[in-house]
Amino acid sequence: MFSLFRENTKIAFGSIKSQLLRTILTVLIIGIGIWALVGILAAVAVLESTITGNFAAMGTNTFSISRYDFSEQIGRNSQNAKVNPVISYPQAKEFQSKYNYPLSTVSLSFNAASSVEVKYEAQKTDPEITVVGADEYFLPNSGLETTKGRNFNTFDISNNNYVCIVGSDFEKGLLKDVNPIDKIISVRGARFRVIGVLKEMGSTFGNRQDLRMIIPIQVARSLFTTPNIDYEIKVKTGNQDMLDSAVDEAILTMRRVRKLNPVTDDNFGIERSDELLETLLSQTETLSIAAWVIGIITVFGSSIALMNIMLVSVTERTREIGVRKSLGATKNTIALQFFTETLIISIFGGAVGMFLGLLTGYGVSLMFEVAFPIPWMAISAALTTIIIVTLFSGSYPAVKAAALDPVEALRYE
């Protein structure tokens, strides 16, 4: 059996070489189908890894209060979108003082500036740094960790110390080859002492989180005075079981702060880390379904193209089939010969498509600056597709070749 397979393989390669251009085009057609399937599935795997990685760090016992919730942010550019007022600093402070849910901590923060230039001695960064004003609870409530140094303490915040915590990219650029702790960097003429370096976070939806500089919230308010600053409130509860009641209490507290009457809708958003994660992952599931639909359609077209190629090959080699049968080749031998040829073309096409698909996923991982997770689902889908294409495209031509009458085949010109 093995010797027969080896012989058929040699014959198949000889046929492929004799029709090289046609084979290359067929391989490309199959490869494009596999590429569409594997590429999108690999990209979705990277996206899921990015999302789960960022939100897992936050934990499932946190939520935030902001001007809009996630769903409102998606559609707020429409004409009928509700416009909520910003959360002002007095409102944020009032919420912090009135919210007394057990085992909970409340942090206040705001994006003070973006596209800022930071200097260290004679060096300076590109104008791409984001400055965040925050208190001592911001890091733990946001799932952030320091790899060097420390977080703000109560003394830093209450005394408005000019200290800062920087993202990990500072160690790759402005503070490269030096110990960043206790170094003095300046922003708009204000000098800050570095007390901590954040753990690398990568990018989320194009937002480079490692280019942040976090400073005490009151210092940020004094340096960056822009109108209508929108503050964000982050709350961390004792555990997941307390989250529902903690959110209910936060809504009641914020409604009192906003002075809303009982029949008025909330004019602020609540974003729970667990619900936001589920929402984002549901979007990636839609992408996965789209990948399967696109892949199936493309692979179906590839299968038809491959079957047509093999039928043409059977017709062109009718006389060869007659000679082989007259020399004693059985129907099974002839069928296996053409099926083997189909299998080889499918494997080549699948290999090309899988390589391009994995390369696409790796490119997406580089774009999001995250590790590339091996997309086992995409690889399994590719292998399954190759088997299906081979069975669908190779069976009928192989049966047709095996059924040819040897006498009529020898007469074929």
XYZ file of C-alpha atoms in Angstrom:
413
model
C 0.000 0.000 0.000
C 2.802 2.369 0.885
C 4.666 1.621 -2.358
C 1.468 2.322 -4.311
C 1.014 5.638 -2.532
C 4.652 6.537 -3.201
C 4.256 5.716 -6.880
C 1.060 7.749 -7.139
C 2.809 10.633 -5.426
C 5.595 10.560 -8.029
C 3.024 10.526 -10.823
C 1.117 13.386 -9.184
C 4.240 15.539 -8.911
C 5.060 14.799 -12.547
C 1.584 15.917 -13.582
C 1.860 19.031 -11.427
C 5.190 19.973 -13.053
C 3.748 19.511 -16.532
C 0.897 21.927 -15.717
C 2.833 24.257 -13.412
C 1.023 27.530 -14.138
C -2.403 25.957 -13.747
C -1.305 24.317 -10.491
C 0.094 27.584 -9.102
C -3.163 29.396 -9.832
C -5.145 26.607 -8.157
C -2.860 26.673 -5.121
C -3.316 30.460 -4.875
C -7.103 30.128 -5.073
C -7.114 27.609 -2.223
C -4.529 29.666 -0.316
C -6.684 32.790 -0.477
C -9.620 30.862 0.982
C -7.522 29.500 3.851
C -5.915 32.935 4.337
C -9.311 34.572 4.726
C -10.330 32.011 7.326
C -7.082 31.713 9.295
C -6.183 35.405 9.050
C -9.424 36.676 10.536
C -9.528 33.970 13.221
C -5.904 34.704 14.172
C -6.635 38.437 14.315
C -9.695 37.770 16.487
C -7.550 35.636 18.818
C -5.103 38.544 19.184
C -7.971 40.949 19.837
C -9.490 38.653 22.460
C -6.111 38.264 24.132
C -5.671 42.043 24.217
C -9.125 42.646 25.666
C -9.047 39.900 28.278
C -5.505 40.804 29.285
C -6.362 44.430 29.937
C -9.648 43.807 31.702
C -8.426 40.823 33.686
C -5.903 43.130 35.311
C -8.760 45.358 36.492
C -10.515 42.450 38.135
C -14.220 41.670 38.157
C -14.983 43.710 41.274
C -14.511 47.197 39.837
C -16.713 49.709 38.070
C -16.423 53.294 36.961
C -18.748 56.282 36.764
C -18.239 58.587 33.822
C -20.134 60.955 31.570
C -21.317 58.167 29.271
C -21.401 54.408 29.474
C -19.820 52.240 26.816
C -22.952 51.761 24.671
C -23.741 55.493 24.719
C -20.212 56.343 23.639
C -20.608 54.189 20.545
C -23.682 56.040 19.305
C -23.454 59.473 20.829
C -22.564 61.142 17.515
C -26.049 60.457 16.182
C -28.552 63.308 16.074
C -30.813 61.865 18.774
C -28.016 60.961 21.181
C -28.464 62.265 24.718
C -25.833 64.762 25.820
C -24.862 64.271 29.459
C -23.198 66.996 31.502
C -19.576 66.440 32.473
C -18.750 65.177 35.953
C -17.210 68.234 37.586
C -14.607 68.135 40.319
C -17.043 69.283 43.065
C -19.445 66.510 42.020
C -16.678 63.910 41.992
C -15.478 64.988 45.445
C -19.024 65.002 46.788
C -19.567 61.463 45.504
C -16.307 60.361 47.127
C -17.350 61.806 50.490
C -20.940 60.473 50.381
C -20.266 56.983 49.029
C -19.685 54.837 52.108
C -20.246 51.319 50.832
C -18.351 48.779 53.016
C -14.909 47.606 51.870
C -14.903 49.960 48.882
C -12.403 52.553 47.732
C -13.149 55.462 45.380
C -10.568 57.061 43.107
C -10.839 60.304 41.132
C -8.933 61.000 37.949
C -9.008 62.968 34.719
C -6.986 63.223 31.532
C -5.170 66.493 32.097
C -3.485 66.709 28.684
C -2.468 64.660 25.682
C 0.296 65.076 23.118
C 2.570 66.580 25.762
C 6.349 66.900 25.587
C 8.335 65.699 28.629
C 11.966 66.669 29.296
C 14.802 65.066 31.224
C 18.045 67.025 31.396
C 18.932 67.821 27.764
C 16.611 65.167 26.314
C 12.935 65.368 25.499
C 10.205 63.075 24.231
C 8.068 63.464 21.162
C 4.842 65.332 21.939
C 2.911 62.118 22.547
C 2.708 61.773 26.336
C -0.658 61.698 28.111
C -0.773 63.348 31.527
C -3.293 61.959 34.005
C -4.272 63.611 37.264
C -5.157 61.009 39.890
C -5.218 60.190 43.589
C -3.650 57.384 45.614
C -6.468 54.905 44.811
C -6.231 55.260 41.022
C -3.622 52.550 40.435
C -5.230 49.709 42.433
C -8.731 50.631 41.202
C -7.511 50.593 37.573
C -5.605 47.311 37.872
C -2.239 49.032 37.429
C 0.977 47.909 39.090
C 4.405 49.418 39.548
C 7.470 47.385 38.625
C 9.782 49.929 40.209
C 9.218 52.425 42.980
C 5.834 52.946 44.596
C 2.335 54.331 44.240
C 1.195 57.712 45.550
C 0.487 57.811 49.255
C -1.880 60.021 51.240
C 0.946 62.436 52.048
C 1.739 62.943 48.329
C -1.885 63.736 47.507
C -2.780 65.896 50.517
C 0.420 67.958 50.235
C 0.279 68.279 46.450
C 3.799 66.943 46.049
C 5.380 67.296 42.638
C 5.908 63.579 42.139
C 4.904 61.345 39.251
C 4.470 57.763 38.098
C 5.462 57.051 34.491
C 4.629 54.355 31.949
C 7.059 51.617 30.996
C 7.956 53.282 27.673
C 9.843 55.971 29.575
C 12.471 53.332 30.380
C 12.843 52.624 26.676
C 13.179 56.260 25.676
C 13.609 59.317 27.872
C 14.956 57.445 30.929
C 16.807 54.719 29.055
C 19.951 53.284 30.663
C 19.311 55.057 33.982
C 17.419 54.151 37.128
C 14.257 56.253 36.683
C 13.428 56.428 40.403
C 14.101 59.888 41.886
C 14.992 61.356 38.499
C 13.558 64.822 37.803
C 11.498 65.290 34.647
C 9.631 68.414 33.608
C 6.337 69.166 31.911
C 5.511 72.706 30.837
C 8.163 74.065 33.172
C 6.968 72.082 36.226
C 9.531 69.667 37.671
C 8.424 66.236 38.942
C 10.333 63.551 40.807
C 9.707 60.044 39.471
C 8.566 57.732 42.268
C 7.291 54.756 40.258
C 7.281 52.986 36.902
C 4.165 51.170 35.704
C 4.089 47.596 34.498
C 3.918 47.361 30.714
C 0.337 47.401 29.442
C 0.673 47.670 25.653
C -1.999 49.319 23.528
C -5.767 49.059 23.700
C -7.642 50.113 20.555
C -4.716 52.258 19.486
C -4.308 53.922 22.898
C -0.682 53.530 24.001
C -1.073 53.113 27.736
C 2.662 52.964 28.407
C 3.130 56.596 27.419
C 1.279 57.940 30.454
C 2.548 60.208 33.177
C 0.392 60.225 36.318
C 0.620 63.180 38.712
C -1.359 64.150 41.861
C -4.829 65.338 40.946
C -4.651 68.805 42.548
C -1.287 69.493 40.929
C -2.777 68.506 37.578
C -5.743 70.824 38.161
C -3.419 73.751 38.845
C -1.185 73.127 35.816
C -3.790 72.174 33.234
C -6.709 74.566 33.541
C -9.111 73.789 30.729
C -12.867 74.432 30.843
C -15.381 71.628 31.365
C -12.934 69.032 32.624
C -14.649 65.653 32.766
C -13.656 63.584 35.799
C -13.864 59.821 36.093
C -14.740 57.935 39.250
C -13.458 54.396 39.739
C -14.760 52.184 42.537
C -13.291 48.913 43.772
C -15.350 46.692 46.069
C -14.258 44.015 48.505
C -15.185 41.090 46.240
C -17.266 40.080 43.231
C -20.301 39.070 45.328
C -20.676 42.637 46.577
C -20.513 44.261 43.152
C -24.236 44.373 42.328
C -25.232 46.085 45.560
C -22.174 48.369 45.362
C -23.247 49.523 41.891
C -26.833 50.125 43.092
C -25.542 52.223 45.975
C -23.265 54.169 43.616
C -26.183 54.969 41.292
C -28.273 56.279 44.201
C -25.354 58.339 45.498
C -24.591 59.834 42.084
C -28.247 60.691 41.515
C -28.239 62.602 44.809
C -25.035 64.379 43.784
C -26.584 65.307 40.427
C -29.824 66.313 42.213
C -32.007 64.193 39.928
C -35.668 63.717 40.746
C -37.063 60.158 40.903
C -38.614 60.230 37.395
C -35.507 61.569 35.619
C -33.203 59.153 33.811
C -29.577 58.876 34.844
C -27.385 61.470 33.149
C -24.172 59.536 33.754
C -22.797 56.132 32.825
C -21.875 53.084 34.876
C -19.285 50.784 33.363
C -18.735 47.465 35.096
C -15.501 45.725 34.180
C -17.206 42.325 33.844
C -20.070 43.610 31.680
C -17.745 45.659 29.499
C -15.557 42.616 28.968
C -18.573 40.531 27.964
C -19.722 43.249 25.558
C -16.350 43.465 23.863
C -15.963 39.698 23.631
C -19.423 39.420 22.072
C -18.172 41.731 19.324
C -15.222 39.438 18.692
C -17.632 36.497 18.433
C -19.369 38.365 15.611
C -16.012 38.715 13.877
C -15.410 34.982 14.306
C -18.765 34.187 12.689
C -17.934 36.572 9.847
C -14.585 34.803 9.435
C -16.296 31.423 9.125
C -18.842 32.745 6.606
C -16.157 34.411 4.477
C -13.913 31.380 4.748
C -16.656 28.906 3.819
C -17.712 30.939 0.786
C -14.124 31.343 -0.401
C -13.240 27.710 0.243
C -16.379 26.577 -1.582
C -15.245 28.588 -4.592
C -11.762 27.113 -4.247
C -13.198 23.590 -4.142
C -15.153 24.153 -7.341
C -12.032 25.545 -9.035
C -9.950 22.570 -7.905
C -12.593 20.077 -9.022
C -12.753 21.744 -12.436
C -8.966 21.576 -12.743
C -8.949 17.877 -11.872
C -11.771 17.125 -14.331
C -9.783 18.842 -17.069
C -6.750 16.801 -16.013
C -8.772 13.566 -16.276
C -9.913 14.538 -19.778
C -6.405 15.450 -20.915
C -4.961 12.199 -19.559
C -7.640 9.845 -20.820
C -5.197 7.999 -23.057
C -2.706 7.691 -20.162
C -5.471 6.159 -18.027
C -6.245 3.670 -20.830
C -2.596 2.641 -21.053
C -2.327 2.137 -17.285
C -5.529 0.047 -17.213
C -4.359 -2.093 -20.128
C -1.180 -2.765 -18.159
C -3.172 -4.019 -15.181
C -3.972 -0.945 -13.104
C -7.197 -1.413 -11.145
C -9.970 1.120 -10.651
C -8.793 1.743 -7.089
C -5.260 2.422 -8.313
C -6.459 4.995 -10.870
C -8.813 6.638 -8.382
C -6.079 6.856 -5.752
C -3.706 8.398 -8.315
C -6.007 11.375 -8.999
C -7.083 11.665 -5.383
C -3.414 11.873 -4.349
C -2.843 14.658 -6.863
C -5.807 16.573 -5.435
C -4.498 16.066 -1.912
C -1.041 17.437 -2.795
C -2.491 20.555 -4.417
C -4.779 21.063 -1.393
C -1.859 20.723 1.030
C 0.214 23.263 -0.902
C -2.714 25.679 -0.999
C -3.432 25.140 2.688
C 0.207 25.703 3.627
C 0.314 28.976 1.690
C -2.970 30.153 3.198
C -2.017 29.129 6.733
C 1.332 30.933 6.478
C -0.300 34.122 5.218
C -3.042 33.858 7.852
C -0.613 33.436 10.736
C 1.488 36.266 9.319
C -1.627 38.453 9.308
C -2.356 37.584 12.946
C 1.238 38.297 13.898
C 1.026 41.655 12.146
C -2.093 42.503 14.145
C -0.296 41.541 17.369
C 2.564 43.894 16.458
C 0.066 46.648 15.751
C -1.550 46.199 19.172
C 1.868 45.632 20.775
C 0.827 42.388 22.482
C 2.179 38.845 22.485
C 0.966 36.692 19.603
C -1.179 33.848 20.990
C -0.963 30.670 18.932
C -4.428 30.461 17.258
C -5.046 26.748 17.645
C -8.643 27.192 16.548
C -7.510 28.821 13.309
C -4.967 26.052 12.666
C -7.579 23.372 13.349
C -9.996 25.167 11.021
C -7.362 25.248 8.282
C -6.589 21.536 8.608
C -10.301 20.672 8.607
C -10.815 22.852 5.539
C -7.984 21.128 3.664
C -9.578 17.730 4.337
C -13.004 18.946 3.220
C -11.625 20.551 0.049
C -9.738 17.370 -0.830
C -12.729 15.104 -0.263
C -15.144 17.420 -2.091
C -12.904 18.251 -5.039
C -11.022 14.991 -5.461
C -13.693 12.335 -5.136
C -15.698 12.927 -8.319
C -12.707 13.334 -10.691
C -11.085 10.251 -9.149
C -14.256 8.172 -9.604
C -14.689 9.458 -13.155
C -11.096 8.535 -14.025
C -11.490 5.070 -12.489
C -14.722 4.425 -14.422
C -13.227 5.070 -17.869
C -13.386 2.114 -20.270
C -9.791 1.157 -21.174
C -10.613 0.390 -24.833
C -12.376 3.738 -25.339
C -9.623 5.497 -23.404
C -6.919 4.077 -25.729
C -8.850 5.346 -28.766
C -9.066 8.890 -27.271
C -7.065 11.524 -29.118
